[in-house]
Coordinates of C-alpha atoms in Angstrom, one line a residue:
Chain H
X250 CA 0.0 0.0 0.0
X251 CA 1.5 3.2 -1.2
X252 CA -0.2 5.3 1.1
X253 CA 0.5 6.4 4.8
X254 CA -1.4 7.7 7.8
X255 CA -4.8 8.8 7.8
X256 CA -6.8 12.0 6.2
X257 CA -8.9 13.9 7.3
X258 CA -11.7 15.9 5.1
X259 CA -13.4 18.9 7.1
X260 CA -11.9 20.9 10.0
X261 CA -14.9 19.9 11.6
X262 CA -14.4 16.0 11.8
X263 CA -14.3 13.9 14.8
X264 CA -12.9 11.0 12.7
X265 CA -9.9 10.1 10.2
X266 CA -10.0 7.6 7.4
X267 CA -6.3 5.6 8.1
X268 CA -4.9 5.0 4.4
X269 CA -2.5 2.0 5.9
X270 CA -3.1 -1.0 8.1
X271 CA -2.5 0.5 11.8
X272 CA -1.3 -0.9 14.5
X273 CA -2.3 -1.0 18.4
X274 CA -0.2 2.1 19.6
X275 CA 1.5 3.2 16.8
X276 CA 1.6 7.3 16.4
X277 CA -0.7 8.1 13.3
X278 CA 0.1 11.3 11.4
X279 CA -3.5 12.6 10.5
X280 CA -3.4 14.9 7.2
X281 CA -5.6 17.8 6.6
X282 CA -4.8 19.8 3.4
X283 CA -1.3 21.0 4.8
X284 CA -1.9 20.8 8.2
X285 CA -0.6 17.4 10.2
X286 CA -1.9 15.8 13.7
X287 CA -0.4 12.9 15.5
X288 CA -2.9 10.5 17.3
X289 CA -2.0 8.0 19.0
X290 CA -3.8 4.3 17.8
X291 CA -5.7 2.7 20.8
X292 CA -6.0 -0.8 19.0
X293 CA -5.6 -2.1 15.4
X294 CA -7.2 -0.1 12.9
X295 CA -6.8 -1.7 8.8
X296 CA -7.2 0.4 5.9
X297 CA -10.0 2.8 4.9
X298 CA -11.5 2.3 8.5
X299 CA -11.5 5.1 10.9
X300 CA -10.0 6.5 14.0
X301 CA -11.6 8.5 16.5
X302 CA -9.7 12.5 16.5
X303 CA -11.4 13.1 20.0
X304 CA -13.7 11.4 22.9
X305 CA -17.0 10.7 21.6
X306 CA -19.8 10.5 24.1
X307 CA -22.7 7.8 23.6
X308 CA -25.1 10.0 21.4
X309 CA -23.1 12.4 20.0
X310 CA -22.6 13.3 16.1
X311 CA -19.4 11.4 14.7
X312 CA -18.5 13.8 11.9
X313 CA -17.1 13.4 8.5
X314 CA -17.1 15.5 5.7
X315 CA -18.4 18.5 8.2
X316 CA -21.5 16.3 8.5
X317 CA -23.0 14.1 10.5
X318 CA -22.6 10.1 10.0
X319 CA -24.8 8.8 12.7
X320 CA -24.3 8.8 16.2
X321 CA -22.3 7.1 18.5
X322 CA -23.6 3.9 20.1
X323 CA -21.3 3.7 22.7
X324 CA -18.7 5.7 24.1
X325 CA -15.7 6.5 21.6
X326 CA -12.0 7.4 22.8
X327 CA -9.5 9.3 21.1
X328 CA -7.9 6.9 19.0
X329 CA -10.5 4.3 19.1
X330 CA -11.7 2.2 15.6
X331 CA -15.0 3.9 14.8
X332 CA -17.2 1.8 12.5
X333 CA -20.3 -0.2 13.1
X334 CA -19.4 -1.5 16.6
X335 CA -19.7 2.0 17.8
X336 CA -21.5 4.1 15.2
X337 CA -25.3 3.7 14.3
X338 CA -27.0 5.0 11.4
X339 CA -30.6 6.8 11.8
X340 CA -32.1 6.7 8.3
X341 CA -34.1 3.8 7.2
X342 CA -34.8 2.0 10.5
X343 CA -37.4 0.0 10.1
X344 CA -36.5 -2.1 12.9
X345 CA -37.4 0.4 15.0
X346 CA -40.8 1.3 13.0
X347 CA -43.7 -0.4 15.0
X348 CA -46.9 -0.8 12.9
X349 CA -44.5 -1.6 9.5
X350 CA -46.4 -4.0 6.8
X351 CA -44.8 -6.9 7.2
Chain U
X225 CA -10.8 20.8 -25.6
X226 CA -12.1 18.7 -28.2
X227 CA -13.0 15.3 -29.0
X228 CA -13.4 13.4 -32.2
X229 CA -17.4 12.2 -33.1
X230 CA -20.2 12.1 -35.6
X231 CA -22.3 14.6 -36.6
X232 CA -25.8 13.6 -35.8
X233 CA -29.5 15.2 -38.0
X234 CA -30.5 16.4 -34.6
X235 CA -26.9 18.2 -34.0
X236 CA -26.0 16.2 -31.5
X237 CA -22.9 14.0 -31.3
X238 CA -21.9 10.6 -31.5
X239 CA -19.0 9.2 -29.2
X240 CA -19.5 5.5 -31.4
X241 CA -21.5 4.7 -34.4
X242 CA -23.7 1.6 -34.2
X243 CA -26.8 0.8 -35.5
X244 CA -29.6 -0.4 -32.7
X245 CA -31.7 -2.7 -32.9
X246 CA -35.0 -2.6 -30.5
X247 CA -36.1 -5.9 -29.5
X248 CA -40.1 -6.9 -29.6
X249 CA -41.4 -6.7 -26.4
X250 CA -42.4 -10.7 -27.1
X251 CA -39.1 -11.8 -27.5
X252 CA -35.3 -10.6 -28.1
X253 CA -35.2 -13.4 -30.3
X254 CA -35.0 -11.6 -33.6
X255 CA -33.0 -8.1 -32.4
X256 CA -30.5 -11.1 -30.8
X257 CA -30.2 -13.0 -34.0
X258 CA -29.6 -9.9 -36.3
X259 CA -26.9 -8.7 -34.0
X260 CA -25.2 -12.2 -33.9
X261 CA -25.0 -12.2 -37.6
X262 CA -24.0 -8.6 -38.1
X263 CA -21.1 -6.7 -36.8
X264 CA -21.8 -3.1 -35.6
X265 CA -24.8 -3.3 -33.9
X266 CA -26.2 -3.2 -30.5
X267 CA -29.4 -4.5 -28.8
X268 CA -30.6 -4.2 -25.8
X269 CA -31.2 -7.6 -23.3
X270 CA -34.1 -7.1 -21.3
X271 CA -34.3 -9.2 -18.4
X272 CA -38.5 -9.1 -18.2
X273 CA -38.9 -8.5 -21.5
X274 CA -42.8 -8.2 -21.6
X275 CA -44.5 -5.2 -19.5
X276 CA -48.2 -6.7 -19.5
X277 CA -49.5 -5.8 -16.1
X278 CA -47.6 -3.1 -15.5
X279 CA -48.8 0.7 -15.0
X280 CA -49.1 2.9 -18.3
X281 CA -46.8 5.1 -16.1
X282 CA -44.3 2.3 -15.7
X283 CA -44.7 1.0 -19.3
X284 CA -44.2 4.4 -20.1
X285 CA -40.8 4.6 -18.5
X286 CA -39.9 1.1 -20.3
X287 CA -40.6 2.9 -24.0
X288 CA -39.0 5.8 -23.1
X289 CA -36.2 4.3 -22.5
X290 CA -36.1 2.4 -25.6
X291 CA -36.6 5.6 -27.5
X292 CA -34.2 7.4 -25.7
X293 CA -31.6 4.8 -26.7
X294 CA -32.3 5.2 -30.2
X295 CA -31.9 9.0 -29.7
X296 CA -28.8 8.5 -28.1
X297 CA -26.2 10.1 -29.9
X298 CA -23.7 7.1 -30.1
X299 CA -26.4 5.5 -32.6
X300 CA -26.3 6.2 -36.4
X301 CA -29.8 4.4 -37.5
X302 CA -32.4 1.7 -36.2
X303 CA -34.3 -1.0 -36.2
X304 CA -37.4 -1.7 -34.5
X305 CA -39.1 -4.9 -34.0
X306 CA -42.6 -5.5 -33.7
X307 CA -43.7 -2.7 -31.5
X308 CA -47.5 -3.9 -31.1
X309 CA -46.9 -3.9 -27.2
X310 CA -45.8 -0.4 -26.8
X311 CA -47.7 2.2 -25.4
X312 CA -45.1 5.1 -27.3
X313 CA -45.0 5.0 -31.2
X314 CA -41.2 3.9 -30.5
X315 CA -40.2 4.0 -34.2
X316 CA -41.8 7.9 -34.9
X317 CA -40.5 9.3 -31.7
X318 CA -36.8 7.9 -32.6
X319 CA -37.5 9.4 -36.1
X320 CA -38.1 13.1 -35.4
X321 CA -34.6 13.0 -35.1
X322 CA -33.9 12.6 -38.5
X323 CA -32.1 9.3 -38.1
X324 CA -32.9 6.5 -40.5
X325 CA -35.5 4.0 -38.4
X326 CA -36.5 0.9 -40.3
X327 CA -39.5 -1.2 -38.4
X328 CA -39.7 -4.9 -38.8
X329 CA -43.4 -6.8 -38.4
X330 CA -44.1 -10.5 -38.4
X331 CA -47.2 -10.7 -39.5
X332 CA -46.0 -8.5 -42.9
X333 CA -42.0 -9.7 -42.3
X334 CA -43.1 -13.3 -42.7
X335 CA -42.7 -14.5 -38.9
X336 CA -40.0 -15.1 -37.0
X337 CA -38.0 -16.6 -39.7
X338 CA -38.5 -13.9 -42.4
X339 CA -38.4 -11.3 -40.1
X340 CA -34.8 -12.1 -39.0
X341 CA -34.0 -12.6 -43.0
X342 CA -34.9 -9.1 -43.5
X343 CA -33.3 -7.7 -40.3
X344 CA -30.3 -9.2 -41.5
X345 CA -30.4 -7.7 -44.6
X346 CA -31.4 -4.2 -43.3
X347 CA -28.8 -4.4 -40.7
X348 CA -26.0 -5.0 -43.0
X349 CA -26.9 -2.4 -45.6
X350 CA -27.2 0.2 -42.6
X351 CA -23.7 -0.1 -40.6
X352 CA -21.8 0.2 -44.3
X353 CA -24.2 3.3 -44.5
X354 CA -23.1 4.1 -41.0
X355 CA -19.5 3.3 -41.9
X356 CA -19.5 6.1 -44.6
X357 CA -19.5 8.4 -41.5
X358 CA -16.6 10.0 -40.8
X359 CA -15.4 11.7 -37.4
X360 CA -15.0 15.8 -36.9
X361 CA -13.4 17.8 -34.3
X362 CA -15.8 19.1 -31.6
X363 CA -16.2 21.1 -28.1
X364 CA -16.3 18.4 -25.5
X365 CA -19.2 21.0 -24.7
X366 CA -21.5 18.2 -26.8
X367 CA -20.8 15.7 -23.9
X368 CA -23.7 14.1 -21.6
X369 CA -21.7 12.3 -18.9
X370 CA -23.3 10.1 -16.7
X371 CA -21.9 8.2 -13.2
X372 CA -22.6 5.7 -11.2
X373 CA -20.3 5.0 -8.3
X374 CA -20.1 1.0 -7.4
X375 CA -18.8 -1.1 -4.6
X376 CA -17.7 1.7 -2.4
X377 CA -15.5 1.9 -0.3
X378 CA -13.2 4.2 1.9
X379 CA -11.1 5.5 -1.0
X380 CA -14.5 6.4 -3.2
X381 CA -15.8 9.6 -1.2
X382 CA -12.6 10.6 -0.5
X383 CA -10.7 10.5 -3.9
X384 CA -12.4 8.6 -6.5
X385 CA -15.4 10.2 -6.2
X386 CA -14.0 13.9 -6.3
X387 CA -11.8 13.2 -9.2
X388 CA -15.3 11.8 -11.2
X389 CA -16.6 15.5 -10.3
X390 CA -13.7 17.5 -11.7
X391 CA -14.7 16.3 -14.9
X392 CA -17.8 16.8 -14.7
X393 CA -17.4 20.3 -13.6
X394 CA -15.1 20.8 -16.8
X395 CA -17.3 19.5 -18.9
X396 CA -20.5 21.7 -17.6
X397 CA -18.4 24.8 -17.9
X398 CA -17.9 23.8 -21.5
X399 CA -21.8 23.8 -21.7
X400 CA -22.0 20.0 -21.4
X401 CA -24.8 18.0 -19.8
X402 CA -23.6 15.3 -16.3
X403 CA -26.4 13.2 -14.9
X404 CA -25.6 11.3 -11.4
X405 CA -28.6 9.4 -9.6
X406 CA -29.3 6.7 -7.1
X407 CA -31.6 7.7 -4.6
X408 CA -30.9 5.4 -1.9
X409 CA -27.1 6.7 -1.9
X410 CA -28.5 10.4 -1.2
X411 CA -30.0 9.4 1.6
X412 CA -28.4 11.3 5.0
X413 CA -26.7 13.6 2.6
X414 CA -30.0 15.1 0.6
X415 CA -29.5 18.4 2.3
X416 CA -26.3 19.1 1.1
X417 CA -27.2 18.5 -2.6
X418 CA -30.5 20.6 -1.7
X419 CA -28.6 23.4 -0.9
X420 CA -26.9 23.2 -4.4
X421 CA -30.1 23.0 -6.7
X422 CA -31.2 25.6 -9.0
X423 CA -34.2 26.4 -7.3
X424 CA -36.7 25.7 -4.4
X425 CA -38.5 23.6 -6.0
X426 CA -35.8 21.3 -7.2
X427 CA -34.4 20.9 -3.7
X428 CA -37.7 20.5 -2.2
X429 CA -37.8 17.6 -4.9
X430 CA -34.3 16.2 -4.1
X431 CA -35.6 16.1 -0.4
X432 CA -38.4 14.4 -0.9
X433 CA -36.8 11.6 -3.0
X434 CA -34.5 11.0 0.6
X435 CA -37.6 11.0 2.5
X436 CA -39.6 8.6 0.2
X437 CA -36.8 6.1 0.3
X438 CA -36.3 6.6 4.1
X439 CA -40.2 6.5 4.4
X440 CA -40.3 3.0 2.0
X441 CA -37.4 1.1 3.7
X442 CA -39.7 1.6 7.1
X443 CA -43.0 0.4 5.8
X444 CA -41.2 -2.7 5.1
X445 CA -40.2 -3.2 9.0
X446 CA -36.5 -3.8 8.1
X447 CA -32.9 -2.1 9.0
X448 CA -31.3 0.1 6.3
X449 CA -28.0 -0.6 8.1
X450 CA -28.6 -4.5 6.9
X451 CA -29.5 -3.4 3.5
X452 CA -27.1 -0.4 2.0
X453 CA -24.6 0.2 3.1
X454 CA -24.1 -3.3 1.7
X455 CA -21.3 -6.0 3.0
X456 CA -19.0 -4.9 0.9
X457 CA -18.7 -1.0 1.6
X458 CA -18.6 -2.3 5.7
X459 CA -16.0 -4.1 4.7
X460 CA -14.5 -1.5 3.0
X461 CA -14.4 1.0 5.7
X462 CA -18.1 2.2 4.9
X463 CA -20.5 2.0 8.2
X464 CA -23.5 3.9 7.3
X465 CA -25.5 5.2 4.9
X466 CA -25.1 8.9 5.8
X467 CA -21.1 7.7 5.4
X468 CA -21.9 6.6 2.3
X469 CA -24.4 9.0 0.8
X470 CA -21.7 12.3 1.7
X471 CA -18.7 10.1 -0.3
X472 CA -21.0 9.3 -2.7
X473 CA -22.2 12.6 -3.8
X474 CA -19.0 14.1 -4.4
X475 CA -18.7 12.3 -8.0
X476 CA -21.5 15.2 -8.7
X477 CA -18.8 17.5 -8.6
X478 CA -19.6 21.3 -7.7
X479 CA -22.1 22.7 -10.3
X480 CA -25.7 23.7 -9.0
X481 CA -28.1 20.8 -9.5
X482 CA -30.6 22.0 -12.5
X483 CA -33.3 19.6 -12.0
X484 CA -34.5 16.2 -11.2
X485 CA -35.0 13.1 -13.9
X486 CA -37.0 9.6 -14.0
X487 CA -35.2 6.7 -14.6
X488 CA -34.4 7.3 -18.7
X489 CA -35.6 10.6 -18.9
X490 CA -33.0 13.0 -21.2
X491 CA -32.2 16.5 -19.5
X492 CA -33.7 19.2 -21.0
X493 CA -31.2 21.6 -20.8
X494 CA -26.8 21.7 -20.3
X495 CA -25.4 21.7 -16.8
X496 CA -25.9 19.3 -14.0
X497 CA -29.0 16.6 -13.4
X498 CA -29.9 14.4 -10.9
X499 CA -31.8 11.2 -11.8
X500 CA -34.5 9.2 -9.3
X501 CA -33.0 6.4 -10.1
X502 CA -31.8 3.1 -7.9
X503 CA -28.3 2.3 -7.3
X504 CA -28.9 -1.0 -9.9
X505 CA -26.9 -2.2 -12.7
X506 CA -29.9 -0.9 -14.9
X507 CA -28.8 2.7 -13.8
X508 CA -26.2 2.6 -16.7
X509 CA -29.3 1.6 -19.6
X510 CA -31.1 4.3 -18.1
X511 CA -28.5 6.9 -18.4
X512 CA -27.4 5.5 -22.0
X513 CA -31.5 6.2 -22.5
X514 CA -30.3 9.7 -21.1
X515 CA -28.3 10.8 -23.7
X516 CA -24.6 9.9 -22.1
X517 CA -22.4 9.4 -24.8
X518 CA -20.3 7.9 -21.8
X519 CA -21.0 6.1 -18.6
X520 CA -18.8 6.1 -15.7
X521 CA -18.3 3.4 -12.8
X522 CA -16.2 5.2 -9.9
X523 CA -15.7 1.9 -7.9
X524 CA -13.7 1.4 -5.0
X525 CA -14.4 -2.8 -4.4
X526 CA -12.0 -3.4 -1.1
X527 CA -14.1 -6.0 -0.5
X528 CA -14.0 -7.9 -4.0
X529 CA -12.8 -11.6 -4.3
X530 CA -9.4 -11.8 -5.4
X531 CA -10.6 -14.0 -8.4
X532 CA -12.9 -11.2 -9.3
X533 CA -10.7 -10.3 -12.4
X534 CA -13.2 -8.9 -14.8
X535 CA -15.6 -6.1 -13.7
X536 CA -19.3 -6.1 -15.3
X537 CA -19.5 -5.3 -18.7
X538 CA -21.7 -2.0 -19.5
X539 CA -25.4 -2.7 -19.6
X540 CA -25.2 1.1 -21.5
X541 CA -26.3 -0.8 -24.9
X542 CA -24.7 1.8 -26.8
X543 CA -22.9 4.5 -24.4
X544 CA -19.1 2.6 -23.6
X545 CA -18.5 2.1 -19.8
X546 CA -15.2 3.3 -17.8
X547 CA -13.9 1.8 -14.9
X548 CA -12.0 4.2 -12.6
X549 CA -11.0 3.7 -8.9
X550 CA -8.5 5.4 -6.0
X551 CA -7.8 1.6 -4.3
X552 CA -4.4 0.1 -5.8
X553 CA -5.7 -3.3 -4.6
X554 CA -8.9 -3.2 -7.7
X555 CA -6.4 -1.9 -10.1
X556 CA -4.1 -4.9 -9.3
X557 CA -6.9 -7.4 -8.8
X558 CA -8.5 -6.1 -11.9
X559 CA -6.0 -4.2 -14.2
X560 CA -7.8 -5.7 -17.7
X561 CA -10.9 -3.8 -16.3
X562 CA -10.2 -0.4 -14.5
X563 CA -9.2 2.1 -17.3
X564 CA -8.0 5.1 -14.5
X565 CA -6.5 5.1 -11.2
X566 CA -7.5 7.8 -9.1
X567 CA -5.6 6.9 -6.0
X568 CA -2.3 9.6 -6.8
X569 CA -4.8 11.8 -4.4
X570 CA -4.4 9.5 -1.4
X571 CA -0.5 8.6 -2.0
X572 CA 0.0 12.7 -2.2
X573 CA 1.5 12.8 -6.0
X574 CA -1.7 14.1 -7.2
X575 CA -4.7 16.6 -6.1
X576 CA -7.9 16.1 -7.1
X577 CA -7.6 18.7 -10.0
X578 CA -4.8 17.7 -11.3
X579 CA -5.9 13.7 -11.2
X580 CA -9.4 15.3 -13.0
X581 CA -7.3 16.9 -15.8
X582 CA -5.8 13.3 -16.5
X583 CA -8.8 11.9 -16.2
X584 CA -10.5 14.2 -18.5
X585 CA -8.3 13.7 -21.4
X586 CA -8.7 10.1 -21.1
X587 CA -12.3 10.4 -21.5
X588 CA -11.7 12.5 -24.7
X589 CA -9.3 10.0 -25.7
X590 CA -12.6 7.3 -25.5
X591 CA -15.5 9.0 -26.8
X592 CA -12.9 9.8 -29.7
X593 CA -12.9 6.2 -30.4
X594 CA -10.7 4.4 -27.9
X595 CA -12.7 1.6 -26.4
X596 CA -12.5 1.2 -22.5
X597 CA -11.2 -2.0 -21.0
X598 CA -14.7 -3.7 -21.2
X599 CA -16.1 -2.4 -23.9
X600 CA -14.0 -5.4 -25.7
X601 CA -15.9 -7.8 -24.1
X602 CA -19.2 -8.8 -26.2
X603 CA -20.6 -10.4 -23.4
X604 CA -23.9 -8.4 -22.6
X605 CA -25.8 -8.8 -19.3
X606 CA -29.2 -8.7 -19.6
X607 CA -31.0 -5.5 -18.3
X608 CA -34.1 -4.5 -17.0
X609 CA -36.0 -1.0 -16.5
X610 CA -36.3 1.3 -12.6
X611 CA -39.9 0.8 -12.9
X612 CA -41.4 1.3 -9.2
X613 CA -45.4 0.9 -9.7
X614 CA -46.5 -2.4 -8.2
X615 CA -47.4 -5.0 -11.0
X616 CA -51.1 -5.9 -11.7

């Protein structure tokens, strides 16, 4: 894999994309435009998955893009693998619908 | 800059030159059998090929379509077969244009068998006339683009994606058309692309598309998050469909959104459309029914099996498909497929301008008459209509 670190897209973010296979503890330089930010890796995170920029409280907007994701379903430390474990979509939940017809 | 096509009656212009051949909606038999026999044509394989019990408005859709692909610019005549079951007059509509359209009957073709004979025939006179054509210079401003972005992943929002919209955002300031769809991948990120339509009323509309999928995935009782994003993008980095929908919409470039399309509808003006389409394979007939002289597949496909050599052929019928993608893994899994790599953006030797400007020339370089890595392959999937009335 030719690329390194992780990138972010909006000032605004809460979250990285890593563009290389991280490791537990390993120092990951986070690039935004010019600007760079070290965070430290809390556990494995592989390529294209993302890596919490700051503490994330159960509820609160994980951010990419400047926008909002979905929401965190647990409690999300700097450094942490965000992704599906820990992040929860709102839109289409018909799980949640009661009444649906089927 | 300038590109290489033919010179259409209607004025519009051709990125290839074939001659279609619209299948009965009985049977493809006869459209099939014409095209086996005789080189430089195209038909289209519909999966349900018969739309009895559907709505006029969905049956409406389905002729559209097939008159839209006849209008589409990459065709230089056609043939239509037996077109008892249409609710359009396919064969007048495709002939206001001015192009040559030749209508085959069984009952006056004698059947099947003299039906083909005479297709045959007809076909083979019509791609030497076809072949007479020769190509001119012209403004890339006589572009429709059209994109799709498939099996996304991390690197597609991010890089692939962008790079998609740099050329479209060159080609609508040359006073090109760019349609990009798929209503189920706007979802969590419709008020962002409302804020870039041309008008109230076409954000209100792009809104309500978001809402109606949102509202429909409910009334079925099941989970979005189980549904799209699919395995694959999870697997690729992807974790919801707001994640998705925000990388997704960036192959839109920048341009103000000028309206909203049905599924085969062609724009009717230049600049920037969005379609009401579904993130389907039949996206690409649809956008070929558009007008595109070119469709587009910005994939990203971490997830793909590494024996997973050879991406889908086009089901564009006549408008060439090209592969691009950011993740170095799909180039190397599938390098006889992906025609651009995108991913100079991520490794830092390219931005997203100057990765567009490469990109852009190779899609001049194609619609000038360079095929794309699977447009060599003959091999057509069949392909079916976004028809969304239930069936009676």
């Amino acid at each position: 894999m030719p690329f390194s670190g992780a990138i972010m897209i909006s000032d605004k973010d809460n979250i990285a994309v890593c563009l290389e296979d991280i490791e537990a503890g390993a120092d990951v330089e986070v690039r935004l435009g010019g600007e760079v930010r070290v965070v430290t890796a809390l556990e494995e995170i592989p390529f294209g998955f993302k890596i919490a920029l700051a503490d994330i409280a159960k509820g609160d907007h994980v951010l990419k893009y400047g926008e909002s994701i979905g929401l965190a379903s647990s409690p999300i430390k700097r450094g942490d693998m965000v992704h599906v474990h820990n992040l929860e979509g709102g839109k289409g939940r018909g799980d949640l619908e009661t009444g649906a017809s089927r | 800059m300038n590109f290489m096509g033919y010179e259409r009656p209607d004025g519009s212009i051709g990125a290839r030159n074939y001659v279609l051949v619209i299948p009965s909606l009985l049977s493809g038999l006869v459209a099939s059998k014409i095209c086996e026999f005789v080189d430089g044509t195209r038909t289209i394989v519909i999966a349900s090929g018969n739309f009895e019990g559907h709505t006029n408005h969905d049956r409406a859709i389905a002729d559209r379509a097939l008159i839209g692909l006849g209008l589409n610019p990459n065709v230089a005549s056609v043939i239509v077969d037996n077109e008892y079951r249409s609710v359009l007059p396919l064969s007048e509509e495709i002939a206001k244009s001015g192009k040559r359209v030749e209508t085959l009957d069984p009952a006056k073709d004698g059947g099947t068998f003299g039906t083909i004979e005479k297709g045959v025939q007809l076909a083979r006179e019509m791609v030497r006339e076809a072949s007479q054509m020769r190509r001119q210079e012209f403004d890339m401003g006589e572009l429709t683009l059209a994109v799709k972005c498939g099996g996304s992943d991390a690197t597609s929002g991010i890089a692939g994606n962008p790079v998609v919209g740099h050329v479209f955002d060159r080609i609508i300031d040359a006073g090109g058309a760019a349609i990009f769809g798929e209503n189920t991948e706007i979802v969590g990120a419709e008020h962002v692309l409302a804020k870039r339509a041309v008008n109230k009323e076409v954000a209100q509309r792009i809104l309500k598309a978001a809402d109606d999928i949102d509202a429909a995935v409910k009334s079925t009782g099941e989970d979005l998050r189980t549904i799209n994003p699919t395995e694959g993008n999870k697997a690729g980095g992807l974790s919801t469909i707001e994640e998705k929908s925000l990388g997704a919409i960036h192959k839109s470039g920048t341009k103000p959104i000028e309206g909203v399309l049905e599924y085969g509808e062609r724009p009717p003006g230049k600049g920037l459309w969005w379609c009401d389409n579904n993130p389907g394979m039949n996206i690409f007939t649809g956008y070929a029914a558009s007008g595109a002289q070119l469709t587009i597949q910005s994939t990203g496909t971490t997830s793909f099996p590494t024996a997973y050599d050879l991406l889908l052929p086009s089901t564009g019928v006549v408008a060439p498909h090209f592969y691009t993608t950011a993740n170095p893994r799909t180039v190397a899994l599938a390098p006889t497929s992906i025609d651009f790599y995108s991913g100079g953006v991520l490794e830092g030797t390219d931005t997203i301008e100057s990765a567009g400007e490469k990109l852009l020339e190779m899609v001049l370089d194609v619609v000038s008459g360079t095929m794309t890595k699977v447009e060599t392959i003959k091999h057509q999937n069949p392909t079916s209509f976004y028809l969304r009335d239930p069936v009676f």
